PDB file of C-alpha atoms in Angstrom:
ATOM      1  CA  MET A 120      13.310  16.833  12.157  1.00  0.00           C
ATOM      2  CA  ALA A 121      16.464  15.391  13.556  1.00  0.00           C
ATOM      3  CA  ALA A 122      15.386  11.886  12.769  1.00  0.00           C
ATOM      4  CA  THR A 123      14.023  12.279   9.362  1.00  0.00           C
ATOM      5  CA  GLY A 124      15.329  15.449   7.699  1.00  0.00           C
ATOM      6  CA  VAL A 125      11.885  16.996   6.878  1.00  0.00           C
ATOM      7  CA  ARG A 126      11.856  20.723   7.212  1.00  0.00           C
ATOM      8  CA  TRP A 127       8.316  21.845   6.416  1.00  0.00           C
ATOM      9  CA  PHE A 128       5.257  21.139   8.340  1.00  0.00           C
ATOM     10  CA  THR A 129       1.589  21.724   7.731  1.00  0.00           C
ATOM     11  CA  LEU A 130      -0.048  22.852  11.003  1.00  0.00           C
ATOM     12  CA  ALA A 131      -3.663  22.027  11.197  1.00  0.00           C
ATOM     13  CA  PHE A 132      -6.120  23.454  11.708  1.00  0.00           C
ATOM     14  CA  VAL A 133      -6.846  27.065  12.299  1.00  0.00           C
ATOM     15  CA  LEU A 134     -10.743  27.312  13.047  1.00  0.00           C
ATOM     16  CA  SER A 135     -12.953  29.614  15.152  1.00  0.00           C
ATOM     17  CA  LYS A 136     -15.622  29.497  17.986  1.00  0.00           C
ATOM     18  CA  GLY A 137     -18.425  30.045  15.518  1.00  0.00           C
ATOM     19  CA  ASP A 138     -17.318  33.683  14.893  1.00  0.00           C
ATOM     20  CA  CYS A 139     -14.735  35.108  12.351  1.00  0.00           C
ATOM     21  CA  THR A 140     -11.837  35.022  14.843  1.00  0.00           C
ATOM     22  CA  PRO A 141      -9.008  32.638  13.922  1.00  0.00           C
ATOM     23  CA  ARG A 142      -7.826  30.162  16.711  1.00  0.00           C
ATOM     24  CA  TRP A 143      -5.943  27.187  16.635  1.00  0.00           C
ATOM     25  CA  ASP A 144      -8.411  24.084  16.986  1.00  0.00           C
ATOM     26  CA  GLY A 145     -11.014  26.955  17.565  1.00  0.00           C
ATOM     27  CA  THR A 146      -9.818  27.335  21.181  1.00  0.00           C
ATOM     28  CA  ARG A 147      -6.248  28.338  21.367  1.00  0.00           C
ATOM     29  CA  PRO A 148      -4.918  31.971  20.559  1.00  0.00           C
ATOM     30  CA  LEU A 149      -2.478  32.743  17.902  1.00  0.00           C
ATOM     31  CA  SER A 150       0.191  34.125  20.174  1.00  0.00           C
ATOM     32  CA  GLY A 151       1.500  33.224  23.692  1.00  0.00           C
ATOM     33  CA  GLY A 152       0.632  29.721  23.549  1.00  0.00           C
ATOM     34  CA  ARG A 153       2.155  26.368  22.586  1.00  0.00           C
ATOM     35  CA  ASP A 154       1.457  26.652  18.895  1.00  0.00           C
ATOM     36  CA  GLU A 155       3.489  29.704  18.612  1.00  0.00           C
ATOM     37  CA  ARG A 156       6.223  27.848  20.754  1.00  0.00           C
ATOM     38  CA  VAL A 157       6.191  25.089  18.014  1.00  0.00           C
ATOM     39  CA  ILE A 158       6.566  27.317  15.200  1.00  0.00           C
ATOM     40  CA  ASP A 159       9.509  29.104  16.912  1.00  0.00           C
ATOM     41  CA  ALA A 160      11.084  25.748  17.570  1.00  0.00           C
ATOM     42  CA  VAL A 161      10.703  24.554  14.014  1.00  0.00           C
ATOM     43  CA  ARG A 162      12.159  27.769  12.589  1.00  0.00           C
ATOM     44  CA  THR A 163      15.013  27.654  15.227  1.00  0.00           C
ATOM     45  CA  ALA A 164      15.778  24.164  13.913  1.00  0.00           C
ATOM     46  CA  GLY A 165      16.030  25.389  10.270  1.00  0.00           C
ATOM     47  CA  GLY A 166      12.507  24.544   9.070  1.00  0.00           C
ATOM     48  CA  ASP A 167       9.201  26.366   8.334  1.00  0.00           C
ATOM     49  CA  VAL A 168       5.450  25.978   8.553  1.00  0.00           C
ATOM     50  CA  VAL A 169       2.216  26.209   6.604  1.00  0.00           C
ATOM     51  CA  ALA A 170      -0.742  27.114   8.509  1.00  0.00           C
ATOM     52  CA  SER A 171      -3.826  25.119   7.286  1.00  0.00           C
ATOM     53  CA  PHE A 172      -7.401  26.502   7.659  1.00  0.00           C
ATOM     54  CA  GLY A 173     -10.574  24.190   7.576  1.00  0.00           C
ATOM     55  CA  GLY A 174     -10.447  20.424   7.962  1.00  0.00           C
ATOM     56  CA  GLY A 175     -13.152  18.087   8.628  1.00  0.00           C
ATOM     57  CA  LEU A 176     -14.310  18.984  12.236  1.00  0.00           C
ATOM     58  CA  GLY A 177     -15.090  22.241  14.106  1.00  0.00           C
ATOM     59  CA  HIS A 178     -16.260  25.637  13.248  1.00  0.00           C
ATOM     60  CA  LYS A 179     -14.767  26.704   9.935  1.00  0.00           C
ATOM     61  CA  LEU A 180     -13.795  30.508   9.316  1.00  0.00           C
ATOM     62  CA  GLU A 181     -14.987  29.883   5.787  1.00  0.00           C
ATOM     63  CA  SER A 182     -18.374  29.074   6.890  1.00  0.00           C
ATOM     64  CA  SER A 183     -18.504  31.359  10.047  1.00  0.00           C
ATOM     65  CA  CYS A 184     -17.147  34.657   8.451  1.00  0.00           C
ATOM     66  CA  SER A 185     -19.942  36.527   6.790  1.00  0.00           C
ATOM     67  CA  SER A 186     -18.107  37.833   3.540  1.00  0.00           C
ATOM     68  CA  ALA A 187     -14.968  37.412   1.640  1.00  0.00           C
ATOM     69  CA  ARG A 188     -13.660  40.541   2.934  1.00  0.00           C
ATOM     70  CA  SER A 189     -14.003  39.443   6.556  1.00  0.00           C
ATOM     71  CA  LEU A 190     -12.564  35.839   5.680  1.00  0.00           C
ATOM     72  CA  ALA A 191      -9.575  37.404   4.051  1.00  0.00           C
ATOM     73  CA  ALA A 192      -9.025  39.549   7.174  1.00  0.00           C
ATOM     74  CA  ALA A 193      -9.248  36.368   9.088  1.00  0.00           C
ATOM     75  CA  TYR A 194      -6.456  34.755   6.925  1.00  0.00           C
ATOM     76  CA  GLN A 195      -4.414  38.012   7.064  1.00  0.00           C
ATOM     77  CA  LYS A 196      -4.221  37.903  10.985  1.00  0.00           C
ATOM     78  CA  VAL A 197      -2.721  34.457  10.837  1.00  0.00           C
ATOM     79  CA  ILE A 198      -0.277  35.404   8.023  1.00  0.00           C
ATOM     80  CA  ASP A 199       0.635  38.607   9.993  1.00  0.00           C
ATOM     81  CA  ALA A 200       1.035  36.741  13.306  1.00  0.00           C
ATOM     82  CA  TYR A 201       3.802  34.307  12.026  1.00  0.00           C
ATOM     83  CA  GLY A 202       5.016  36.011   8.926  1.00  0.00           C
ATOM     84  CA  LEU A 203       4.044  33.264   6.864  1.00  0.00           C
ATOM     85  CA  SER A 204       5.228  32.339   3.311  1.00  0.00           C
ATOM     86  CA  ALA A 205       2.377  29.860   2.574  1.00  0.00           C
ATOM     87  CA  ILE A 206      -1.085  28.940   3.806  1.00  0.00           C
ATOM     88  CA  ASP A 207      -3.342  25.949   2.919  1.00  0.00           C
ATOM     89  CA  VAL A 208      -7.160  26.131   2.855  1.00  0.00           C
ATOM     90  CA  ASP A 209      -8.734  22.682   3.373  1.00  0.00           C
ATOM     91  CA  LEU A 210     -12.309  22.770   2.147  1.00  0.00           C
ATOM     92  CA  GLU A 211     -14.156  19.463   2.733  1.00  0.00           C
ATOM     93  CA  MET A 212     -17.483  17.883   3.819  1.00  0.00           C
ATOM     94  CA  GLN A 213     -20.212  20.416   4.308  1.00  0.00           C
ATOM     95  CA  ALA A 214     -17.910  23.530   3.764  1.00  0.00           C
ATOM     96  CA  TYR A 215     -17.015  22.110   0.208  1.00  0.00           C
ATOM     97  CA  ARG A 216     -20.506  21.137  -0.599  1.00  0.00           C
ATOM     98  CA  ASP A 217     -21.928  24.816   0.089  1.00  0.00           C
ATOM     99  CA  PRO A 218     -21.688  27.116  -2.908  1.00  0.00           C
ATOM    100  CA  GLN A 219     -21.789  30.148  -0.631  1.00  0.00           C
ATOM    101  CA  VAL A 220     -18.695  28.788   1.319  1.00  0.00           C
ATOM    102  CA  ARG A 221     -16.850  28.095  -2.009  1.00  0.00           C
ATOM    103  CA  ALA A 222     -17.504  31.529  -3.300  1.00  0.00           C
ATOM    104  CA  ARG A 223     -16.648  33.253  -0.130  1.00  0.00           C
ATOM    105  CA  THR A 224     -13.493  31.238   0.081  1.00  0.00           C
ATOM    106  CA  ILE A 225     -12.502  32.020  -3.564  1.00  0.00           C
ATOM    107  CA  GLY A 226     -13.210  35.763  -3.019  1.00  0.00           C
ATOM    108  CA  ALA A 227     -10.970  35.980   0.128  1.00  0.00           C
ATOM    109  CA  LEU A 228      -8.068  34.148  -1.449  1.00  0.00           C
ATOM    110  CA  ARG A 229      -8.136  36.568  -4.359  1.00  0.00           C
ATOM    111  CA  ARG A 230      -7.878  39.290  -1.774  1.00  0.00           C
ATOM    112  CA  VAL A 231      -5.239  37.527   0.105  1.00  0.00           C
ATOM    113  CA  ALA A 232      -3.115  37.050  -3.022  1.00  0.00           C
ATOM    114  CA  ALA A 233      -3.366  40.633  -4.097  1.00  0.00           C
ATOM    115  CA  ALA A 234      -2.369  41.708  -0.590  1.00  0.00           C
ATOM    116  CA  ASN A 235       0.620  39.302  -0.097  1.00  0.00           C
ATOM    117  CA  PRO A 236       2.900  39.151  -3.344  1.00  0.00           C
ATOM    118  CA  GLY A 237       4.858  35.829  -3.182  1.00  0.00           C
ATOM    119  CA  LEU A 238       2.585  34.129  -0.640  1.00  0.00           C
ATOM    120  CA  ARG A 239       1.990  30.603  -1.722  1.00  0.00           C
ATOM    121  CA  LEU A 240      -1.446  29.509  -1.725  1.00  0.00           C
ATOM    122  CA  TYR A 241      -2.383  25.763  -1.364  1.00  0.00           C
ATOM    123  CA  VAL A 242      -6.084  24.754  -1.700  1.00  0.00           C
ATOM    124  CA  THR A 243      -6.955  21.189  -0.333  1.00  0.00           C
ATOM    125  CA  LEU A 244     -10.125  19.330  -1.497  1.00  0.00           C
ATOM    126  CA  PRO A 245     -11.608  15.822  -1.456  1.00  0.00           C
ATOM    127  CA  SER A 246     -11.186  13.516  -4.314  1.00  0.00           C
ATOM    128  CA  GLY A 247     -12.735  10.353  -5.865  1.00  0.00           C
ATOM    129  CA  PRO A 248     -10.599   7.668  -7.158  1.00  0.00           C
ATOM    130  CA  GLU A 249     -10.784   9.272 -10.671  1.00  0.00           C
ATOM    131  CA  GLY A 250      -9.782  12.802  -9.134  1.00  0.00           C
ATOM    132  CA  PRO A 251     -11.831  15.708  -8.004  1.00  0.00           C
ATOM    133  CA  ASP A 252     -15.031  17.086  -9.291  1.00  0.00           C
ATOM    134  CA  ALA A 253     -15.097  20.707 -10.722  1.00  0.00           C
ATOM    135  CA  LYS A 254     -17.135  22.384  -8.103  1.00  0.00           C
ATOM    136  CA  LEU A 255     -14.342  24.532  -6.683  1.00  0.00           C
ATOM    137  CA  ILE A 256     -11.537  24.149  -9.377  1.00  0.00           C
ATOM    138  CA  GLY A 257     -13.655  25.278 -12.244  1.00  0.00           C
ATOM    139  CA  TRP A 258     -15.221  28.046 -10.348  1.00  0.00           C
ATOM    140  CA  ALA A 259     -11.902  29.292  -9.090  1.00  0.00           C
ATOM    141  CA  ALA A 260     -10.556  29.349 -12.623  1.00  0.00           C
ATOM    142  CA  ASP A 261     -13.503  31.179 -14.140  1.00  0.00           C
ATOM    143  CA  ASP A 262     -13.080  33.755 -11.178  1.00  0.00           C
ATOM    144  CA  GLY A 263      -9.444  34.376 -11.728  1.00  0.00           C
ATOM    145  CA  LEU A 264      -7.990  32.600  -8.782  1.00  0.00           C
ATOM    146  CA  GLU A 265      -4.950  30.633  -9.491  1.00  0.00           C
ATOM    147  CA  PRO A 266      -3.537  28.785  -6.375  1.00  0.00           C
ATOM    148  CA  ASP A 267       0.071  27.651  -6.435  1.00  0.00           C
ATOM    149  CA  VAL A 268      -1.025  24.023  -5.744  1.00  0.00           C
ATOM    150  CA  TRP A 269      -4.447  22.445  -5.787  1.00  0.00           C
ATOM    151  CA  THR A 270      -4.024  19.384  -3.317  1.00  0.00           C
ATOM    152  CA  ILE A 271      -6.231  16.402  -3.314  1.00  0.00           C
ATOM    153  CA  MET A 272      -6.960  13.818  -0.514  1.00  0.00           C
ATOM    154  CA  PRO A 273      -6.926  10.406  -2.246  1.00  0.00           C
ATOM    155  CA  PHE A 274      -8.661   8.473   0.320  1.00  0.00           C
ATOM    156  CA  ALA A 275     -12.110   8.125   2.397  1.00  0.00           C
ATOM    157  CA  PHE A 276     -13.521   7.177  -1.010  1.00  0.00           C
ATOM    158  CA  GLY A 277     -16.942   6.573   0.568  1.00  0.00           C
ATOM    159  CA  GLU A 278     -17.174   2.874   1.093  1.00  0.00           C
ATOM    160  CA  ALA A 279     -15.287   0.048   2.685  1.00  0.00           C
ATOM    161  CA  GLY A 280     -11.631   0.080   1.493  1.00  0.00           C
ATOM    162  CA  TRP A 281     -10.054  -3.114   2.778  1.00  0.00           C
ATOM    163  CA  GLY A 282      -8.001  -4.636   0.075  1.00  0.00           C
ATOM    164  CA  ARG A 283      -7.751  -1.656  -2.077  1.00  0.00           C
ATOM    165  CA  ASP A 284      -4.368  -0.813  -3.910  1.00  0.00           C
ATOM    166  CA  MET A 285      -4.183   2.691  -2.381  1.00  0.00           C
ATOM    167  CA  GLY A 286      -0.773   3.323  -4.219  1.00  0.00           C
ATOM    168  CA  ARG A 287      -2.254   2.649  -7.555  1.00  0.00           C
ATOM    169  CA  LEU A 288      -5.561   4.811  -6.558  1.00  0.00           C
ATOM    170  CA  THR A 289      -3.523   7.611  -5.339  1.00  0.00           C
ATOM    171  CA  VAL A 290      -1.610   7.964  -8.855  1.00  0.00           C
ATOM    172  CA  GLN A 291      -4.870   7.367 -10.467  1.00  0.00           C
ATOM    173  CA  ALA A 292      -6.598  10.256  -8.556  1.00  0.00           C
ATOM    174  CA  ALA A 293      -3.674  12.587  -8.973  1.00  0.00           C
ATOM    175  CA  ASP A 294      -3.748  11.944 -12.801  1.00  0.00           C
ATOM    176  CA  GLY A 295      -7.448  12.854 -12.614  1.00  0.00           C
ATOM    177  CA  LEU A 296      -6.571  16.293 -10.723  1.00  0.00           C
ATOM    178  CA  ARG A 297      -3.989  17.000 -13.501  1.00  0.00           C
ATOM    179  CA  LYS A 298      -6.668  16.531 -16.116  1.00  0.00           C
ATOM    180  CA  ARG A 299      -9.080  18.637 -14.297  1.00  0.00           C
ATOM    181  CA  LEU A 300      -6.534  21.404 -13.952  1.00  0.00           C
ATOM    182  CA  GLN A 301      -5.814  21.186 -17.662  1.00  0.00           C
ATOM    183  CA  GLU A 302      -9.392  21.605 -18.464  1.00  0.00           C
ATOM    184  CA  ALA A 303     -10.022  24.603 -16.033  1.00  0.00           C
ATOM    185  CA  TYR A 304      -6.847  26.622 -16.611  1.00  0.00           C
ATOM    186  CA  GLY A 305      -5.546  25.574 -20.044  1.00  0.00           C
ATOM    187  CA  TYR A 306      -2.236  24.242 -18.653  1.00  0.00           C
ATOM    188  CA  ASP A 307      -0.057  21.837 -20.636  1.00  0.00           C
ATOM    189  CA  THR A 308       0.712  18.648 -18.855  1.00  0.00           C
ATOM    190  CA  ALA A 309       3.972  19.650 -17.093  1.00  0.00           C
ATOM    191  CA  GLU A 310       2.312  22.956 -15.816  1.00  0.00           C
ATOM    192  CA  ALA A 311      -0.764  21.045 -14.665  1.00  0.00           C
ATOM    193  CA  TYR A 312       1.426  18.685 -12.588  1.00  0.00           C
ATOM    194  CA  ARG A 313       3.225  21.716 -11.071  1.00  0.00           C
ATOM    195  CA  HIS A 314      -0.088  23.010  -9.871  1.00  0.00           C
ATOM    196  CA  ALA A 315      -1.068  19.517  -8.580  1.00  0.00           C
ATOM    197  CA  GLY A 316      -0.431  18.002  -5.041  1.00  0.00           C
ATOM    198  CA  VAL A 317      -1.379  15.090  -2.810  1.00  0.00           C
ATOM    199  CA  SER A 318      -2.104  15.058   0.811  1.00  0.00           C
ATOM    200  CA  THR A 319      -2.545  11.298   1.669  1.00  0.00           C
ATOM    201  CA  MET A 320      -2.811   9.470   4.823  1.00  0.00           C
ATOM    202  CA  ALA A 321      -0.496   7.243   6.782  1.00  0.00           C
ATOM    203  CA  GLY A 322      -1.735   3.777   7.754  1.00  0.00           C
ATOM    204  CA  ILE A 323      -5.392   2.840   8.222  1.00  0.00           C
ATOM    205  CA  THR A 324      -8.169   5.467   7.105  1.00  0.00           C
ATOM    206  CA  GLY A 325     -11.541   5.916   8.742  1.00  0.00           C
ATOM    207  CA  HIS A 326     -12.927   3.938   5.618  1.00  0.00           C
ATOM    208  CA  GLY A 327     -10.663   0.849   6.373  1.00  0.00           C
ATOM    209  CA  GLU A 328      -8.200   1.717   3.529  1.00  0.00           C
ATOM    210  CA  VAL A 329      -4.721   0.896   4.357  1.00  0.00           C
ATOM    211  CA  VAL A 330      -1.894   3.299   3.094  1.00  0.00           C
ATOM    212  CA  THR A 331       1.308   1.522   3.524  1.00  0.00           C
ATOM    213  CA  VAL A 332       4.953   2.926   3.508  1.00  0.00           C
ATOM    214  CA  ARG A 333       5.512   1.170   0.199  1.00  0.00           C
ATOM    215  CA  ASP A 334       2.428   3.308  -1.210  1.00  0.00           C
ATOM    216  CA  PHE A 335       4.330   6.271  -0.066  1.00  0.00           C
ATOM    217  CA  ARG A 336       7.521   5.156  -2.008  1.00  0.00           C
ATOM    218  CA  ALA A 337       5.314   4.680  -5.011  1.00  0.00           C
ATOM    219  CA  LEU A 338       3.992   8.131  -4.529  1.00  0.00           C
ATOM    220  CA  VAL A 339       7.325   9.708  -4.159  1.00  0.00           C
ATOM    221  CA  ASP A 340       8.546   8.037  -7.471  1.00  0.00           C
ATOM    222  CA  TYR A 341       5.420   9.282  -9.307  1.00  0.00           C
ATOM    223  CA  ALA A 342       5.880  12.772  -7.926  1.00  0.00           C
ATOM    224  CA  GLY A 343       9.543  12.595  -9.242  1.00  0.00           C
ATOM    225  CA  ARG A 344       8.691  11.603 -12.534  1.00  0.00           C
ATOM    226  CA  THR A 345       5.941  14.202 -13.022  1.00  0.00           C
ATOM    227  CA  GLY A 346       7.272  17.237 -11.085  1.00  0.00           C
ATOM    228  CA  LEU A 347       4.133  17.111  -8.779  1.00  0.00           C
ATOM    229  CA  GLY A 348       3.824  20.552  -6.969  1.00  0.00           C
ATOM    230  CA  ARG A 349       3.213  19.237  -3.238  1.00  0.00           C
ATOM    231  CA  LEU A 350       3.259  16.130  -1.117  1.00  0.00           C
ATOM    232  CA  SER A 351       2.046  16.062   2.275  1.00  0.00           C
ATOM    233  CA  PHE A 352       0.360  13.470   4.617  1.00  0.00           C
ATOM    234  CA  TRP A 353      -2.072  13.180   7.639  1.00  0.00           C
ATOM    235  CA  SER A 354      -0.123  13.021   9.977  1.00  0.00           C
ATOM    236  CA  VAL A 355       3.235  13.043  11.767  1.00  0.00           C
ATOM    237  CA  ASN A 356       1.137  12.521  14.857  1.00  0.00           C
ATOM    238  CA  ARG A 357       0.078   9.168  13.264  1.00  0.00           C
ATOM    239  CA  ASP A 358       3.511   8.060  12.162  1.00  0.00           C
ATOM    240  CA  ARG A 359       4.301   5.380  14.730  1.00  0.00           C
ATOM    241  CA  LYS A 360       2.882   1.705  15.527  1.00  0.00           C
ATOM    242  CA  CYS A 361      -0.028   1.618  17.726  1.00  0.00           C
ATOM    243  CA  PRO A 362       0.498  -0.087  21.223  1.00  0.00           C
ATOM    244  CA  ASP A 363      -0.553  -3.602  21.335  1.00  0.00           C
ATOM    245  CA  ASP A 364      -1.667  -3.407  17.432  1.00  0.00           C
ATOM    246  CA  ARG A 365      -4.940  -1.564  18.405  1.00  0.00           C
ATOM    247  CA  TYR A 366      -6.903   0.207  15.869  1.00  0.00           C
ATOM    248  CA  PRO A 367      -6.022   3.837  15.365  1.00  0.00           C
ATOM    249  CA  SER A 368      -9.131   5.492  16.740  1.00  0.00           C
ATOM    250  CA  ASP A 369      -7.515   8.823  17.108  1.00  0.00           C
ATOM    251  CA  ASP A 370      -4.525  10.646  15.665  1.00  0.00           C
ATOM    252  CA  THR A 371      -1.751   9.044  17.570  1.00  0.00           C
ATOM    253  CA  CYS A 372      -0.633   6.055  15.579  1.00  0.00           C
ATOM    254  CA  SER A 373      -1.163   4.542  12.100  1.00  0.00           C
ATOM    255  CA  GLY A 374      -2.621   1.100  12.932  1.00  0.00           C
ATOM    256  CA  VAL A 375       0.071  -0.813  10.820  1.00  0.00           C
ATOM    257  CA  GLY A 376       3.431  -2.325  11.808  1.00  0.00           C
ATOM    258  CA  GLN A 377       6.049   0.196  11.086  1.00  0.00           C
ATOM    259  CA  HIS A 378       9.176   1.885  12.595  1.00  0.00           C
ATOM    260  CA  ASP A 379       8.654   5.373  14.168  1.00  0.00           C
ATOM    261  CA  TRP A 380       8.741   8.054  11.252  1.00  0.00           C
ATOM    262  CA  ALA A 381       8.800   5.610   8.409  1.00  0.00           C
ATOM    263  CA  TYR A 382       6.178   7.663   6.565  1.00  0.00           C
ATOM    264  CA  THR A 383       7.849  10.961   7.129  1.00  0.00           C
ATOM    265  CA  ARG A 384      11.278   9.679   6.173  1.00  0.00           C
ATOM    266  CA  VAL A 385       9.921   8.644   2.657  1.00  0.00           C
ATOM    267  CA  LEU A 386       8.212  11.988   2.061  1.00  0.00           C
ATOM    268  CA  ALA A 387      11.247  13.862   3.268  1.00  0.00           C
ATOM    269  CA  GLY A 388      13.233  12.410   0.442  1.00  0.00           C
ATOM    270  CA  TYR A 389      11.231  14.141  -2.221  1.00  0.00           C
ATOM    271  CA  ASP A 390      12.997  17.229  -3.435  1.00  0.00           C
ATOM    272  CA  GLY A 391       9.959  18.861  -4.712  1.00  0.00           C
ATOM    273  CA  SER A 392       7.488  20.973  -2.416  1.00  0.00           C
TER     274      SER A 392
END
């Protein structure tokens, strides 16, 4: 925070052990541990956090909880534990493909929205180069769920990505999201952008795509022109050069030549969400 000026952090992920009890990474309790200490430290320094549920690995509450009611209760435990003003639900992989999980998540978020006026709801979902499909967005719109921002992950497009222009593809996918939101909700262009967001990746992705600091600058310029509702990335942990230029096989470095916190500094300059 001191080095970059960034003030908001998305903490990922809240998972379970295969039951319907929320835990950090599926193992650590909500209170009394390092996660609570991090949240307290961020807030003491003048920032705040978004708790993110789901992700790519581990036991998802969205799959483990048996009903929309029990899933909403699990979300509420985390909201209450930290007095959160925003949450993110990241549906991807099998959880995104499963229609029962999608329906349960939509029903749970409707309950959470009704019980927590003013809480910001972010929903994160996968995307192709032309934007996301309608599996989740269309269903949510038909069911009366209107998140504050739908956030796409414009990477890992399913094939080898070396040499791709990820800045251009990110903008292209975000425009596809805007169109999808207009189709589903009847928004005008400006309103659709306010409900659209991007959660990109720093450095080399698992599919060999290379997202550069220059790509981040292009994304911030695009967000400023359109009024994009949210910008985030995976992850601050990766925002440093790898030792000995090794490939980033874990979440500790980007795999590209960079200064520490270079990606974070760029996104911290966006005056939107």
